[in-house]
Each structure stands twice: as structure tokens, then as C-alpha cells.
Amino acid sequence: YRIVKHVATGGMGEVYKARHALLKRPTAIKLLKKSIMSPEAVARFEREVQLASLLAHPSTIEIYDFGQTPEGTFYYAMEYLIGLTLRQLVIIEGAIRPARVVYLLRQVCGSLREAHDMGQVHRDISPNNIMLCRRGGMADVAKVLDFGLAKPIQIPDGDQITGTGTLVGTPLYIAPERFRDPATADPRSDLYALGCVTYKLLT
């Protein structure tokens, strides 16, 4: 992969636009931040890739590759999306028509249903993590991003990677029970967050 430009900074890594050296297709590359490199961070990064790579719904971002640079930096490659996040959409257009909101939510719910059926909870559904793209000539194609905070619904004792008592997610979209107990997360917390996203879009 050849890096083209920096795109965004996240909690765990830097995202770049890149191009596959042979296929020449645009690709997004996420590099784990060296400043947080630790066995725990690497384990979370690997889990992010492993969980996301199992998902095949068209509204879930697709993972292409995973590896480590010669310098020891972990990375993964995913489809490069051109579009707007729902947050950007609301800033530009204001309140969204109910029919359009329903159309978008059906796509997001399909992505989450697959994840939930596979025993995964996203934990950070927010307007920043849902993107609208044009794909194959179709507009308003929703993509759920950043399964980096995802976790299995049932985690065996001793396998917890996130720090004890650590609350992850976007505060305005976190279900109340998760504030009381940060370890609490099941599909209902994703649905609560999606309800908050719906309110944001409509109002």
C-alpha cells in the first residue's frame, strides 16, 4: 500500500487514504498509534479487525487486510468511502425528512442485526460513525464505521480487554445503564444509541 494523504485521527489510530500498489484501488489504512502501543492496545486493535472482518452486511465497512509494517506498527486496510457522516449531513441540511431517515435506519439496523446475531455489540453508534456514500450509482448508501469499540456480548472471565470501569463510546449516545456500569453492553444499548441518532436526524 502507498500512503496518499492523512484522513482522520481516532482514539486508537490514524487513518490514511492509500492505494494498493498492484490493484491501484483506493484504500483506507488505519495505523495503531505508536503512543498507545502496548500489549492491551495491540490486543484491542487485533480484536477490532477480527470482529469487523467477520461481518458481511453491505452497510458494514469491509475489511481487506491486516498486518504489521517493517517498523512494527500494526495496521489494517479497509474500503475507502467518499461521502458524509450523519453529523456532517445534519450540519449541512438541518432536520432530515422522516421518510429519508427511515430509509437510512433500515440499512443501519441491517448492519447491527448481523453483528448482534453474531454476538457482537458496537458500543459507539453515533452520527460520526455512520456514513452516507454513493455506491454503484446508488445514493444514500449507509455504512456503519468503526467497530473498534465492539466486543462480544459474552466475554469469558479473564478475557476482558477494555480496562475495568472504563466507559467507551460517545457520551450523548450512551445508554443510561452503561453510565452506572460501564461493563454493561448488550444489543439494547446499540438500539438506544440508534434511537438517539434518529432524534438527532429528525430534529
PDB file of C-alpha atoms in Angstrom:
ATOM      1  CA  TYR A   1       0.000   0.000   0.000  1.00  0.00           C
ATOM      2  CA  ARG A   2       1.184   3.521  -0.820  1.00  0.00           C
ATOM      3  CA  ILE A   3       0.023   6.294   1.524  1.00  0.00           C
ATOM      4  CA  VAL A   4      -1.653   9.205  -0.300  1.00  0.00           C
ATOM      5  CA  LYS A   5      -2.831  11.527   2.479  1.00  0.00           C
ATOM      6  CA  HIS A   6      -3.937  11.707   6.116  1.00  0.00           C
ATOM      7  CA  VAL A   7      -7.725  11.466   6.555  1.00  0.00           C
ATOM      8  CA  ALA A   8      -8.597  11.364  10.246  1.00  0.00           C
ATOM      9  CA  THR A   9      -7.413  10.767  13.791  1.00  0.00           C
ATOM     10  CA  GLY A  10      -9.269   8.347  16.055  1.00  0.00           C
ATOM     11  CA  GLY A  11      -8.944   7.222  19.624  1.00  0.00           C
ATOM     12  CA  MET A  12      -6.677   4.308  18.758  1.00  0.00           C
ATOM     13  CA  GLY A  13      -5.194   5.152  15.409  1.00  0.00           C
ATOM     14  CA  GLU A  14      -4.561   7.347  12.412  1.00  0.00           C
ATOM     15  CA  VAL A  15      -6.496   6.821   9.192  1.00  0.00           C
ATOM     16  CA  TYR A  16      -4.921   7.463   5.787  1.00  0.00           C
ATOM     17  CA  LYS A  17      -6.075   7.276   2.207  1.00  0.00           C
ATOM     18  CA  ALA A  18      -3.819   4.821   0.381  1.00  0.00           C
ATOM     19  CA  ARG A  19      -3.595   2.972  -2.899  1.00  0.00           C
ATOM     20  CA  HIS A  20      -2.865  -0.701  -3.376  1.00  0.00           C
ATOM     21  CA  ALA A  21       0.473  -0.934  -5.181  1.00  0.00           C
ATOM     22  CA  LEU A  22      -0.742  -3.533  -7.693  1.00  0.00           C
ATOM     23  CA  LEU A  23      -4.536  -3.243  -7.837  1.00  0.00           C
ATOM     24  CA  LYS A  24      -4.372   0.589  -7.785  1.00  0.00           C
ATOM     25  CA  ARG A  25      -7.690   0.802  -5.963  1.00  0.00           C
ATOM     26  CA  PRO A  26      -8.146   3.473  -3.282  1.00  0.00           C
ATOM     27  CA  THR A  27      -7.999   2.027   0.212  1.00  0.00           C
ATOM     28  CA  ALA A  28      -8.288   3.354   3.747  1.00  0.00           C
ATOM     29  CA  ILE A  29      -5.457   2.338   6.084  1.00  0.00           C
ATOM     30  CA  LYS A  30      -5.747   2.531   9.871  1.00  0.00           C
ATOM     31  CA  LEU A  31      -2.465   2.543  11.809  1.00  0.00           C
ATOM     32  CA  LEU A  32      -2.342   1.893  15.527  1.00  0.00           C
ATOM     33  CA  LYS A  33      -0.906   4.937  17.304  1.00  0.00           C
ATOM     34  CA  LYS A  34       2.637   4.318  18.490  1.00  0.00           C
ATOM     35  CA  SER A  35       1.944   6.479  21.543  1.00  0.00           C
ATOM     36  CA  ILE A  36      -0.515   3.915  22.868  1.00  0.00           C
ATOM     37  CA  MET A  37       1.373   0.808  21.749  1.00  0.00           C
ATOM     38  CA  SER A  38       1.041  -1.795  24.481  1.00  0.00           C
ATOM     39  CA  PRO A  39       0.017  -5.452  24.685  1.00  0.00           C
ATOM     40  CA  GLU A  40      -3.525  -4.345  25.620  1.00  0.00           C
ATOM     41  CA  ALA A  41      -3.754  -1.836  22.745  1.00  0.00           C
ATOM     42  CA  VAL A  42      -2.464  -4.383  20.248  1.00  0.00           C
ATOM     43  CA  ALA A  43      -4.975  -6.940  21.526  1.00  0.00           C
ATOM     44  CA  ARG A  44      -7.820  -4.430  21.113  1.00  0.00           C
ATOM     45  CA  PHE A  45      -6.593  -3.497  17.628  1.00  0.00           C
ATOM     46  CA  GLU A  46      -6.420  -7.146  16.577  1.00  0.00           C
ATOM     47  CA  ARG A  47      -9.887  -7.736  18.002  1.00  0.00           C
ATOM     48  CA  GLU A  48     -11.232  -4.762  16.039  1.00  0.00           C
ATOM     49  CA  VAL A  49     -10.033  -6.302  12.799  1.00  0.00           C
ATOM     50  CA  GLN A  50     -11.114  -9.835  13.641  1.00  0.00           C
ATOM     51  CA  LEU A  51     -14.626  -8.780  14.650  1.00  0.00           C
ATOM     52  CA  ALA A  52     -15.137  -6.455  11.697  1.00  0.00           C
ATOM     53  CA  SER A  53     -13.773  -8.964   9.166  1.00  0.00           C
ATOM     54  CA  LEU A  54     -16.491 -11.451  10.123  1.00  0.00           C
ATOM     55  CA  LEU A  55     -19.258  -9.049   9.117  1.00  0.00           C
ATOM     56  CA  ALA A  56     -20.559  -9.153   5.547  1.00  0.00           C
ATOM     57  CA  HIS A  57     -23.629  -6.868   5.539  1.00  0.00           C
ATOM     58  CA  PRO A  58     -23.454  -4.277   2.714  1.00  0.00           C
ATOM     59  CA  SER A  59     -23.950  -1.487   5.276  1.00  0.00           C
ATOM     60  CA  THR A  60     -20.863  -2.531   7.273  1.00  0.00           C
ATOM     61  CA  ILE A  61     -17.475  -1.236   6.190  1.00  0.00           C
ATOM     62  CA  GLU A  62     -15.443  -4.001   4.520  1.00  0.00           C
ATOM     63  CA  ILE A  63     -12.022  -5.067   5.817  1.00  0.00           C
ATOM     64  CA  TYR A  64      -9.443  -6.052   3.174  1.00  0.00           C
ATOM     65  CA  ASP A  65      -6.232  -6.830   5.003  1.00  0.00           C
ATOM     66  CA  PHE A  66      -4.372  -6.814   8.327  1.00  0.00           C
ATOM     67  CA  GLY A  67      -0.691  -6.809   9.145  1.00  0.00           C
ATOM     68  CA  GLN A  68       2.358  -5.154  10.635  1.00  0.00           C
ATOM     69  CA  THR A  69       4.802  -2.734   8.996  1.00  0.00           C
ATOM     70  CA  PRO A  70       8.567  -3.460   8.981  1.00  0.00           C
ATOM     71  CA  GLU A  71       8.820  -0.895  11.794  1.00  0.00           C
ATOM     72  CA  GLY A  72       6.386  -2.889  13.912  1.00  0.00           C
ATOM     73  CA  THR A  73       3.264  -0.730  13.516  1.00  0.00           C
ATOM     74  CA  PHE A  74       0.001  -2.671  13.277  1.00  0.00           C
ATOM     75  CA  TYR A  75      -2.433  -1.682  10.542  1.00  0.00           C
ATOM     76  CA  TYR A  76      -5.483  -2.818   8.657  1.00  0.00           C
ATOM     77  CA  ALA A  77      -6.805  -1.905   5.227  1.00  0.00           C
ATOM     78  CA  MET A  78     -10.484  -1.303   4.504  1.00  0.00           C
ATOM     79  CA  GLU A  79     -12.670   0.094   1.755  1.00  0.00           C
ATOM     80  CA  TYR A  80     -12.204   3.798   1.151  1.00  0.00           C
ATOM     81  CA  LEU A  81     -15.518   5.635   1.367  1.00  0.00           C
ATOM     82  CA  ILE A  82     -16.376   9.020  -0.113  1.00  0.00           C
ATOM     83  CA  GLY A  83     -19.347  10.722   1.464  1.00  0.00           C
ATOM     84  CA  LEU A  84     -20.682  12.466   4.553  1.00  0.00           C
ATOM     85  CA  THR A  85     -21.148  11.292   8.111  1.00  0.00           C
ATOM     86  CA  LEU A  86     -24.649  11.790   9.514  1.00  0.00           C
ATOM     87  CA  ARG A  87     -23.218  14.545  11.705  1.00  0.00           C
ATOM     88  CA  GLN A  88     -21.983  16.399   8.617  1.00  0.00           C
ATOM     89  CA  LEU A  89     -25.316  15.787   6.874  1.00  0.00           C
ATOM     90  CA  VAL A  90     -27.270  17.471   9.687  1.00  0.00           C
ATOM     91  CA  ILE A  91     -24.856  20.414   9.773  1.00  0.00           C
ATOM     92  CA  ILE A  92     -25.395  20.962   6.043  1.00  0.00           C
ATOM     93  CA  GLU A  93     -29.108  20.174   5.682  1.00  0.00           C
ATOM     94  CA  GLY A  94     -30.644  20.545   9.144  1.00  0.00           C
ATOM     95  CA  ALA A  95     -33.550  18.272  10.090  1.00  0.00           C
ATOM     96  CA  ILE A  96     -33.900  15.297   7.723  1.00  0.00           C
ATOM     97  CA  ARG A  97     -37.238  14.234   6.233  1.00  0.00           C
ATOM     98  CA  PRO A  98     -38.790  11.276   8.129  1.00  0.00           C
ATOM     99  CA  ALA A  99     -39.020   9.084   5.007  1.00  0.00           C
ATOM    100  CA  ARG A 100     -35.302   9.525   4.348  1.00  0.00           C
ATOM    101  CA  VAL A 101     -34.480   8.820   7.990  1.00  0.00           C
ATOM    102  CA  VAL A 102     -36.426   5.549   7.833  1.00  0.00           C
ATOM    103  CA  TYR A 103     -34.594   4.600   4.631  1.00  0.00           C
ATOM    104  CA  LEU A 104     -31.219   5.182   6.310  1.00  0.00           C
ATOM    105  CA  LEU A 105     -32.189   3.463   9.566  1.00  0.00           C
ATOM    106  CA  ARG A 106     -33.257   0.282   7.780  1.00  0.00           C
ATOM    107  CA  GLN A 107     -29.730  -0.034   6.407  1.00  0.00           C
ATOM    108  CA  VAL A 108     -28.052   0.643   9.749  1.00  0.00           C
ATOM    109  CA  CYS A 109     -30.386  -1.797  11.500  1.00  0.00           C
ATOM    110  CA  GLY A 110     -29.419  -4.476   8.974  1.00  0.00           C
ATOM    111  CA  SER A 111     -25.747  -3.978   9.806  1.00  0.00           C
ATOM    112  CA  LEU A 112     -26.398  -4.093  13.550  1.00  0.00           C
ATOM    113  CA  ARG A 113     -28.694  -7.109  13.265  1.00  0.00           C
ATOM    114  CA  GLU A 114     -25.915  -9.130  11.645  1.00  0.00           C
ATOM    115  CA  ALA A 115     -23.444  -8.030  14.334  1.00  0.00           C
ATOM    116  CA  HIS A 116     -25.891  -8.823  17.137  1.00  0.00           C
ATOM    117  CA  ASP A 117     -26.756 -12.204  15.642  1.00  0.00           C
ATOM    118  CA  MET A 118     -23.029 -12.971  15.680  1.00  0.00           C
ATOM    119  CA  GLY A 119     -22.801 -11.981  19.334  1.00  0.00           C
ATOM    120  CA  GLN A 120     -21.202  -8.546  18.864  1.00  0.00           C
ATOM    121  CA  VAL A 121     -22.164  -5.129  20.261  1.00  0.00           C
ATOM    122  CA  HIS A 122     -20.860  -1.997  18.543  1.00  0.00           C
ATOM    123  CA  ARG A 123     -20.922   0.304  21.640  1.00  0.00           C
ATOM    124  CA  ASP A 124     -20.329   3.553  19.730  1.00  0.00           C
ATOM    125  CA  ILE A 125     -23.271   4.122  17.400  1.00  0.00           C
ATOM    126  CA  SER A 126     -23.357   7.878  16.772  1.00  0.00           C
ATOM    127  CA  PRO A 127     -23.748  10.297  13.830  1.00  0.00           C
ATOM    128  CA  ASN A 128     -19.953  10.309  13.459  1.00  0.00           C
ATOM    129  CA  ASN A 129     -19.846   6.546  12.912  1.00  0.00           C
ATOM    130  CA  ILE A 130     -22.479   6.283  10.192  1.00  0.00           C
ATOM    131  CA  MET A 131     -21.560   7.481   6.710  1.00  0.00           C
ATOM    132  CA  LEU A 132     -23.624   8.149   3.609  1.00  0.00           C
ATOM    133  CA  CYS A 133     -21.995   7.235   0.312  1.00  0.00           C
ATOM    134  CA  ARG A 134     -22.770   6.802  -3.354  1.00  0.00           C
ATOM    135  CA  ARG A 135     -22.100   3.190  -4.358  1.00  0.00           C
ATOM    136  CA  GLY A 136     -22.714   1.613  -7.734  1.00  0.00           C
ATOM    137  CA  GLY A 137     -24.775   4.586  -8.878  1.00  0.00           C
ATOM    138  CA  MET A 138     -26.984   4.490  -5.755  1.00  0.00           C
ATOM    139  CA  ALA A 139     -27.185   7.470  -3.400  1.00  0.00           C
ATOM    140  CA  ASP A 140     -27.757   7.427   0.366  1.00  0.00           C
ATOM    141  CA  VAL A 141     -25.985   4.123   0.938  1.00  0.00           C
ATOM    142  CA  ALA A 142     -25.360   3.934   4.698  1.00  0.00           C
ATOM    143  CA  LYS A 143     -22.160   2.447   6.088  1.00  0.00           C
ATOM    144  CA  VAL A 144     -21.544   1.691   9.774  1.00  0.00           C
ATOM    145  CA  LEU A 145     -17.952   2.562  10.681  1.00  0.00           C
ATOM    146  CA  ASP A 146     -15.510   1.843  13.473  1.00  0.00           C
ATOM    147  CA  PHE A 147     -16.160  -1.476  15.117  1.00  0.00           C
ATOM    148  CA  GLY A 148     -13.057  -0.679  17.196  1.00  0.00           C
ATOM    149  CA  LEU A 149     -15.150  -0.471  20.354  1.00  0.00           C
ATOM    150  CA  ALA A 150     -17.108  -3.606  19.523  1.00  0.00           C
ATOM    151  CA  LYS A 151     -16.975  -6.525  21.899  1.00  0.00           C
ATOM    152  CA  PRO A 152     -18.520  -9.973  22.220  1.00  0.00           C
ATOM    153  CA  ILE A 153     -21.785  -9.926  24.167  1.00  0.00           C
ATOM    154  CA  GLN A 154     -20.453 -12.731  26.377  1.00  0.00           C
ATOM    155  CA  ILE A 155     -16.803 -12.366  27.429  1.00  0.00           C
ATOM    156  CA  PRO A 156     -15.279 -15.242  29.404  1.00  0.00           C
ATOM    157  CA  ASP A 157     -13.715 -14.392  32.763  1.00  0.00           C
ATOM    158  CA  GLY A 158     -10.164 -13.182  32.318  1.00  0.00           C
ATOM    159  CA  ASP A 159     -10.679 -12.192  28.682  1.00  0.00           C
ATOM    160  CA  GLN A 160     -11.813  -8.611  29.307  1.00  0.00           C
ATOM    161  CA  ILE A 161      -9.547  -6.310  27.273  1.00  0.00           C
ATOM    162  CA  THR A 162     -11.078  -2.912  27.996  1.00  0.00           C
ATOM    163  CA  GLY A 163      -9.876  -1.551  31.332  1.00  0.00           C
ATOM    164  CA  THR A 164     -12.080  -2.169  34.361  1.00  0.00           C
ATOM    165  CA  GLY A 165     -14.508   0.708  34.908  1.00  0.00           C
ATOM    166  CA  THR A 166     -13.654   2.302  31.553  1.00  0.00           C
ATOM    167  CA  LEU A 167     -16.644   3.804  29.751  1.00  0.00           C
ATOM    168  CA  VAL A 168     -16.246   3.742  25.972  1.00  0.00           C
ATOM    169  CA  GLY A 169     -18.455   5.420  23.420  1.00  0.00           C
ATOM    170  CA  THR A 170     -19.843   8.876  22.609  1.00  0.00           C
ATOM    171  CA  PRO A 171     -21.450  10.274  25.804  1.00  0.00           C
ATOM    172  CA  LEU A 172     -24.585  11.781  24.208  1.00  0.00           C
ATOM    173  CA  TYR A 173     -25.471   8.389  22.707  1.00  0.00           C
ATOM    174  CA  ILE A 174     -24.621   6.043  25.595  1.00  0.00           C
ATOM    175  CA  ALA A 175     -27.492   4.151  27.239  1.00  0.00           C
ATOM    176  CA  PRO A 176     -28.066   5.230  30.894  1.00  0.00           C
ATOM    177  CA  GLU A 177     -27.367   1.781  32.327  1.00  0.00           C
ATOM    178  CA  ARG A 178     -23.865   1.899  30.855  1.00  0.00           C
ATOM    179  CA  PHE A 179     -23.109   5.022  32.892  1.00  0.00           C
ATOM    180  CA  ARG A 180     -23.994   3.069  36.034  1.00  0.00           C
ATOM    181  CA  ASP A 181     -21.991   0.030  34.955  1.00  0.00           C
ATOM    182  CA  PRO A 182     -19.520   0.576  32.085  1.00  0.00           C
ATOM    183  CA  ALA A 183     -19.214  -3.186  31.590  1.00  0.00           C
ATOM    184  CA  THR A 184     -22.905  -3.399  30.717  1.00  0.00           C
ATOM    185  CA  ALA A 185     -23.394  -3.755  26.981  1.00  0.00           C
ATOM    186  CA  ASP A 186     -25.884  -5.797  25.014  1.00  0.00           C
ATOM    187  CA  PRO A 187     -27.785  -5.218  21.758  1.00  0.00           C
ATOM    188  CA  ARG A 188     -30.287  -2.963  23.539  1.00  0.00           C
ATOM    189  CA  SER A 189     -27.570  -0.380  24.202  1.00  0.00           C
ATOM    190  CA  ASP A 190     -26.881  -0.149  20.461  1.00  0.00           C
ATOM    191  CA  LEU A 191     -30.612   0.303  19.819  1.00  0.00           C
ATOM    192  CA  TYR A 192     -30.778   3.063  22.440  1.00  0.00           C
ATOM    193  CA  ALA A 193     -27.886   4.845  20.708  1.00  0.00           C
ATOM    194  CA  LEU A 194     -29.590   4.454  17.342  1.00  0.00           C
ATOM    195  CA  GLY A 195     -32.727   5.987  18.846  1.00  0.00           C
ATOM    196  CA  CYS A 196     -30.638   8.998  19.871  1.00  0.00           C
ATOM    197  CA  VAL A 197     -29.234   9.208  16.349  1.00  0.00           C
ATOM    198  CA  THR A 198     -32.798   9.139  14.997  1.00  0.00           C
ATOM    199  CA  TYR A 199     -33.796  12.014  17.276  1.00  0.00           C
ATOM    200  CA  LYS A 200     -30.760  13.991  16.092  1.00  0.00           C
ATOM    201  CA  LEU A 201     -31.642  13.436  12.436  1.00  0.00           C
ATOM    202  CA  LEU A 202     -35.295  14.355  12.813  1.00  0.00           C
ATOM    203  CA  THR A 203     -34.853  17.447  14.970  1.00  0.00           C
TER     204      THR A 203
END
